[in-house]
């Protein structure tokens, strides 16, 4: 049963600390997304990669957030320094996009619940 | 950007009742997905349905792309159907999903 995995599931940290969230996409998927969910803003896209290359990170605060894909099986989202307003659930999703078998259907991981005190 | 509106925002049903959730979007879309976010926060794919009708058990969905709306039908609702239902659309050549604000469903005994 292929699924997207995320670690950690929960993270509580103090303001100013660095936070790293990790995502393992579904094997064979070439597109990876980072979303953030808050009560006020709902679900919003932060960044996404295709074939490990960043395609769009316009939703991400550039001064403190960074997203990378060191290899095809790992995506990371870092916040440095973290602030209380970053408290949210961060979801990773993956999809097989483009090409003959593409459906663009996005599959979501369980999320990382981040609390910044 | 594209606007995605869902109605109703909240819905309370008694177990066994049927319901219809609606998603309106303001522009042409290449893809539309329905998700269920369960009370534990997990986002579960229900349908990939840019057009036409699909059925999966007690759930079915219809998208009328020319009229820019999609409907999700839940029949014989169960308490496990509780949660928030989102529709999300893809537009243009990008892969960015734009989510609606959701319909919060509570199914009671």
PDB file of N, CA and C in Angstrom, chain A residues 40-95:
ATOM      1  N   UNK A  40      -7.079  30.019   9.775  1.00  0.00           N
ATOM      2  CA  UNK A  40      -7.368  31.285   9.103  1.00  0.00           C
ATOM      3  C   UNK A  40      -7.224  31.198   7.589  1.00  0.00           C
ATOM      4  N   UNK A  41      -6.195  30.519   7.114  1.00  0.00           N
ATOM      5  CA  UNK A  41      -5.891  30.528   5.680  1.00  0.00           C
ATOM      6  C   UNK A  41      -6.329  29.265   4.958  1.00  0.00           C
ATOM      7  N   UNK A  42      -6.726  28.255   5.719  1.00  0.00           N
ATOM      8  CA  UNK A  42      -7.074  26.995   5.067  1.00  0.00           C
ATOM      9  C   UNK A  42      -5.821  26.308   4.534  1.00  0.00           C
ATOM     10  N   UNK A  43      -5.978  25.569   3.450  1.00  0.00           N
ATOM     11  CA  UNK A  43      -4.868  24.838   2.835  1.00  0.00           C
ATOM     12  C   UNK A  43      -4.249  25.709   1.753  1.00  0.00           C
ATOM     13  N   UNK A  44      -2.954  25.953   1.871  1.00  0.00           N
ATOM     14  CA  UNK A  44      -2.279  26.779   0.883  1.00  0.00           C
ATOM     15  C   UNK A  44      -0.968  26.123   0.471  1.00  0.00           C
ATOM     16  N   UNK A  45      -0.655  26.245  -0.823  1.00  0.00           N
ATOM     17  CA  UNK A  45       0.567  25.657  -1.358  1.00  0.00           C
ATOM     18  C   UNK A  45       1.752  26.538  -1.008  1.00  0.00           C
ATOM     19  N   UNK A  46       2.810  25.896  -0.485  1.00  0.00           N
ATOM     20  CA  UNK A  46       4.040  26.625  -0.191  1.00  0.00           C
ATOM     21  C   UNK A  46       5.039  26.516  -1.336  1.00  0.00           C
ATOM     22  N   UNK A  47       5.242  25.295  -1.828  1.00  0.00           N
ATOM     23  CA  UNK A  47       6.252  25.056  -2.859  1.00  0.00           C
ATOM     24  C   UNK A  47       6.009  23.706  -3.489  1.00  0.00           C
ATOM     25  N   UNK A  48       6.548  23.520  -4.710  1.00  0.00           N
ATOM     26  CA  UNK A  48       6.541  22.179  -5.265  1.00  0.00           C
ATOM     27  C   UNK A  48       7.707  21.950  -6.203  1.00  0.00           C
ATOM     28  N   UNK A  49       8.042  20.682  -6.347  1.00  0.00           N
ATOM     29  CA  UNK A  49       9.179  20.227  -7.135  1.00  0.00           C
ATOM     30  C   UNK A  49       8.693  19.231  -8.177  1.00  0.00           C
ATOM     31  N   UNK A  50       9.334  19.250  -9.320  1.00  0.00           N
ATOM     32  CA  UNK A  50       9.128  18.190 -10.312  1.00  0.00           C
ATOM     33  C   UNK A  50      10.491  17.662 -10.705  1.00  0.00           C
ATOM     34  N   UNK A  51      10.615  16.337 -10.666  1.00  0.00           N
ATOM     35  CA  UNK A  51      11.911  15.716 -10.959  1.00  0.00           C
ATOM     36  C   UNK A  51      13.029  16.382 -10.145  1.00  0.00           C
ATOM     37  N   UNK A  52      12.701  16.695  -8.906  1.00  0.00           N
ATOM     38  CA  UNK A  52      13.602  17.267  -7.902  1.00  0.00           C
ATOM     39  C   UNK A  52      13.924  18.737  -8.111  1.00  0.00           C
ATOM     40  N   UNK A  53      13.451  19.322  -9.214  1.00  0.00           N
ATOM     41  CA  UNK A  53      13.730  20.742  -9.456  1.00  0.00           C
ATOM     42  C   UNK A  53      12.591  21.600  -8.906  1.00  0.00           C
ATOM     43  N   UNK A  54      12.929  22.668  -8.198  1.00  0.00           N
ATOM     44  CA  UNK A  54      11.861  23.546  -7.688  1.00  0.00           C
ATOM     45  C   UNK A  54      11.160  24.259  -8.831  1.00  0.00           C
ATOM     46  N   UNK A  55       9.824  24.159  -8.875  1.00  0.00           N
ATOM     47  CA  UNK A  55       9.053  24.804  -9.927  1.00  0.00           C
ATOM     48  C   UNK A  55       8.361  26.069  -9.452  1.00  0.00           C
ATOM     49  N   UNK A  56       7.968  26.073  -8.194  1.00  0.00           N
ATOM     50  CA  UNK A  56       7.223  27.221  -7.694  1.00  0.00           C
ATOM     51  C   UNK A  56       7.353  27.243  -6.184  1.00  0.00           C
ATOM     52  N   UNK A  57       7.896  28.321  -5.662  1.00  0.00           N
ATOM     53  CA  UNK A  57       7.940  28.486  -4.209  1.00  0.00           C
ATOM     54  C   UNK A  57       7.384  29.847  -3.822  1.00  0.00           C
ATOM     55  N   UNK A  58       6.489  30.356  -4.650  1.00  0.00           N
ATOM     56  CA  UNK A  58       5.960  31.699  -4.423  1.00  0.00           C
ATOM     57  C   UNK A  58       5.098  31.788  -3.166  1.00  0.00           C
ATOM     58  N   UNK A  59       4.619  30.668  -2.681  1.00  0.00           N
ATOM     59  CA  UNK A  59       3.791  30.675  -1.483  1.00  0.00           C
ATOM     60  C   UNK A  59       4.580  30.620  -0.190  1.00  0.00           C
ATOM     61  N   UNK A  60       5.875  30.595  -0.308  1.00  0.00           N
ATOM     62  CA  UNK A  60       6.731  30.371   0.848  1.00  0.00           C
ATOM     63  C   UNK A  60       7.432  31.664   1.271  1.00  0.00           C
ATOM     64  N   UNK A  61       7.407  32.001   2.570  1.00  0.00           N
ATOM     65  CA  UNK A  61       8.188  33.154   3.037  1.00  0.00           C
ATOM     66  C   UNK A  61       9.676  32.864   2.848  1.00  0.00           C
ATOM     67  N   UNK A  62      10.308  33.618   1.973  1.00  0.00           N
ATOM     68  CA  UNK A  62      11.671  33.283   1.554  1.00  0.00           C
ATOM     69  C   UNK A  62      12.705  33.528   2.629  1.00  0.00           C
ATOM     70  N   UNK A  63      12.417  34.458   3.526  1.00  0.00           N
ATOM     71  CA  UNK A  63      13.457  34.829   4.467  1.00  0.00           C
ATOM     72  C   UNK A  63      13.723  33.758   5.508  1.00  0.00           C
ATOM     73  N   UNK A  64      12.730  32.910   5.771  1.00  0.00           N
ATOM     74  CA  UNK A  64      12.915  31.928   6.835  1.00  0.00           C
ATOM     75  C   UNK A  64      12.632  30.491   6.404  1.00  0.00           C
ATOM     76  N   UNK A  65      11.984  30.297   5.297  1.00  0.00           N
ATOM     77  CA  UNK A  65      11.623  28.957   4.839  1.00  0.00           C
ATOM     78  C   UNK A  65      12.534  28.542   3.695  1.00  0.00           C
ATOM     79  N   UNK A  66      12.859  27.259   3.664  1.00  0.00           N
ATOM     80  CA  UNK A  66      13.569  26.705   2.516  1.00  0.00           C
ATOM     81  C   UNK A  66      13.096  25.276   2.291  1.00  0.00           C
ATOM     82  N   UNK A  67      12.997  24.897   1.021  1.00  0.00           N
ATOM     83  CA  UNK A  67      12.564  23.550   0.654  1.00  0.00           C
ATOM     84  C   UNK A  67      13.580  22.962  -0.312  1.00  0.00           C
ATOM     85  N   UNK A  68      13.864  21.677  -0.113  1.00  0.00           N
ATOM     86  CA  UNK A  68      14.845  21.012  -0.971  1.00  0.00           C
ATOM     87  C   UNK A  68      14.417  19.578  -1.221  1.00  0.00           C
ATOM     88  N   UNK A  69      15.000  18.996  -2.283  1.00  0.00           N
ATOM     89  CA  UNK A  69      14.868  17.563  -2.526  1.00  0.00           C
ATOM     90  C   UNK A  69      16.252  16.986  -2.746  1.00  0.00           C
ATOM     91  N   UNK A  70      16.909  16.547  -1.699  1.00  0.00           N
ATOM     92  CA  UNK A  70      18.273  16.008  -1.846  1.00  0.00           C
ATOM     93  C   UNK A  70      18.321  14.786  -2.769  1.00  0.00           C
ATOM     94  N   UNK A  71      17.268  14.000  -2.779  1.00  0.00           N
ATOM     95  CA  UNK A  71      17.157  12.907  -3.739  1.00  0.00           C
ATOM     96  C   UNK A  71      15.679  12.620  -3.985  1.00  0.00           C
ATOM     97  N   UNK A  72      15.417  11.680  -4.868  1.00  0.00           N
ATOM     98  CA  UNK A  72      14.041  11.444  -5.307  1.00  0.00           C
ATOM     99  C   UNK A  72      13.158  10.866  -4.213  1.00  0.00           C
ATOM    100  N   UNK A  73      13.763  10.378  -3.129  1.00  0.00           N
ATOM    101  CA  UNK A  73      12.972   9.762  -2.068  1.00  0.00           C
ATOM    102  C   UNK A  73      12.846  10.642  -0.836  1.00  0.00           C
ATOM    103  N   UNK A  74      13.362  11.859  -0.886  1.00  0.00           N
ATOM    104  CA  UNK A  74      13.334  12.702   0.305  1.00  0.00           C
ATOM    105  C   UNK A  74      13.128  14.158  -0.081  1.00  0.00           C
ATOM    106  N   UNK A  75      12.143  14.783   0.567  1.00  0.00           N
ATOM    107  CA  UNK A  75      11.932  16.221   0.448  1.00  0.00           C
ATOM    108  C   UNK A  75      11.987  16.805   1.848  1.00  0.00           C
ATOM    109  N   UNK A  76      12.580  17.980   1.976  1.00  0.00           N
ATOM    110  CA  UNK A  76      12.672  18.612   3.297  1.00  0.00           C
ATOM    111  C   UNK A  76      12.123  20.031   3.232  1.00  0.00           C
ATOM    112  N   UNK A  77      11.557  20.448   4.345  1.00  0.00           N
ATOM    113  CA  UNK A  77      11.087  21.814   4.526  1.00  0.00           C
ATOM    114  C   UNK A  77      11.684  22.322   5.838  1.00  0.00           C
ATOM    115  N   UNK A  78      12.427  23.405   5.740  1.00  0.00           N
ATOM    116  CA  UNK A  78      13.088  23.950   6.923  1.00  0.00           C
ATOM    117  C   UNK A  78      12.565  25.338   7.231  1.00  0.00           C
ATOM    118  N   UNK A  79      12.469  25.621   8.507  1.00  0.00           N
ATOM    119  CA  UNK A  79      12.110  26.951   8.967  1.00  0.00           C
ATOM    120  C   UNK A  79      13.200  27.400   9.952  1.00  0.00           C
ATOM    121  N   UNK A  80      13.823  28.521   9.636  1.00  0.00           N
ATOM    122  CA  UNK A  80      14.889  29.042  10.502  1.00  0.00           C
ATOM    123  C   UNK A  80      14.969  30.552  10.366  1.00  0.00           C
ATOM    124  N   UNK A  81      14.712  31.304  11.424  1.00  0.00           N
ATOM    125  CA  UNK A  81      14.214  30.870  12.727  1.00  0.00           C
ATOM    126  C   UNK A  81      12.698  30.728  12.732  1.00  0.00           C
ATOM    127  N   UNK A  82      12.189  29.853  13.548  1.00  0.00           N
ATOM    128  CA  UNK A  82      10.740  29.649  13.621  1.00  0.00           C
ATOM    129  C   UNK A  82      10.088  30.751  14.463  1.00  0.00           C
ATOM    130  N   UNK A  83       8.822  31.017  14.143  1.00  0.00           N
ATOM    131  CA  UNK A  83       8.043  32.033  14.844  1.00  0.00           C
ATOM    132  C   UNK A  83       6.683  31.435  15.211  1.00  0.00           C
ATOM    133  N   UNK A  84       6.034  31.980  16.227  1.00  0.00           N
ATOM    134  CA  UNK A  84       4.713  31.442  16.616  1.00  0.00           C
ATOM    135  C   UNK A  84       3.708  31.410  15.463  1.00  0.00           C
ATOM    136  N   UNK A  85       3.770  32.366  14.557  1.00  0.00           N
ATOM    137  CA  UNK A  85       2.824  32.397  13.434  1.00  0.00           C
ATOM    138  C   UNK A  85       3.053  31.252  12.441  1.00  0.00           C
ATOM    139  N   UNK A  86       4.146  30.518  12.594  1.00  0.00           N
ATOM    140  CA  UNK A  86       4.395  29.350  11.739  1.00  0.00           C
ATOM    141  C   UNK A  86       3.645  28.115  12.240  1.00  0.00           C
ATOM    142  N   UNK A  87       3.033  28.213  13.389  1.00  0.00           N
ATOM    143  CA  UNK A  87       2.283  27.073  13.937  1.00  0.00           C
ATOM    144  C   UNK A  87       1.166  26.702  12.967  1.00  0.00           C
ATOM    145  N   UNK A  88       1.156  25.437  12.563  1.00  0.00           N
ATOM    146  CA  UNK A  88       0.223  24.972  11.531  1.00  0.00           C
ATOM    147  C   UNK A  88       0.450  23.481  11.347  1.00  0.00           C
ATOM    148  N   UNK A  89      -0.357  22.891  10.475  1.00  0.00           N
ATOM    149  CA  UNK A  89      -0.085  21.522  10.014  1.00  0.00           C
ATOM    150  C   UNK A  89       0.520  21.626   8.626  1.00  0.00           C
ATOM    151  N   UNK A  90       1.649  20.993   8.445  1.00  0.00           N
ATOM    152  CA  UNK A  90       2.355  21.024   7.167  1.00  0.00           C
ATOM    153  C   UNK A  90       2.180  19.669   6.487  1.00  0.00           C
ATOM    154  N   UNK A  91       1.618  19.704   5.308  1.00  0.00           N
ATOM    155  CA  UNK A  91       1.381  18.477   4.544  1.00  0.00           C
ATOM    156  C   UNK A  91       2.339  18.400   3.369  1.00  0.00           C
ATOM    157  N   UNK A  92       2.787  17.192   3.110  1.00  0.00           N
ATOM    158  CA  UNK A  92       3.498  16.876   1.887  1.00  0.00           C
ATOM    159  C   UNK A  92       2.556  16.043   1.021  1.00  0.00           C
ATOM    160  N   UNK A  93       2.635  16.239  -0.275  1.00  0.00           N
ATOM    161  CA  UNK A  93       1.843  15.440  -1.206  1.00  0.00           C
ATOM    162  C   UNK A  93       2.723  15.074  -2.389  1.00  0.00           C
ATOM    163  N   UNK A  94       2.388  13.981  -3.056  1.00  0.00           N
ATOM    164  CA  UNK A  94       3.131  13.630  -4.264  1.00  0.00           C
ATOM    165  C   UNK A  94       2.164  13.213  -5.356  1.00  0.00           C
ATOM    166  N   UNK A  95       2.664  13.289  -6.590  1.00  0.00           N
ATOM    167  CA  UNK A  95       1.854  12.960  -7.762  1.00  0.00           C
ATOM    168  C   UNK A  95       2.763  12.510  -8.889  1.00  0.00           C
TER     169      UNK A  95
END
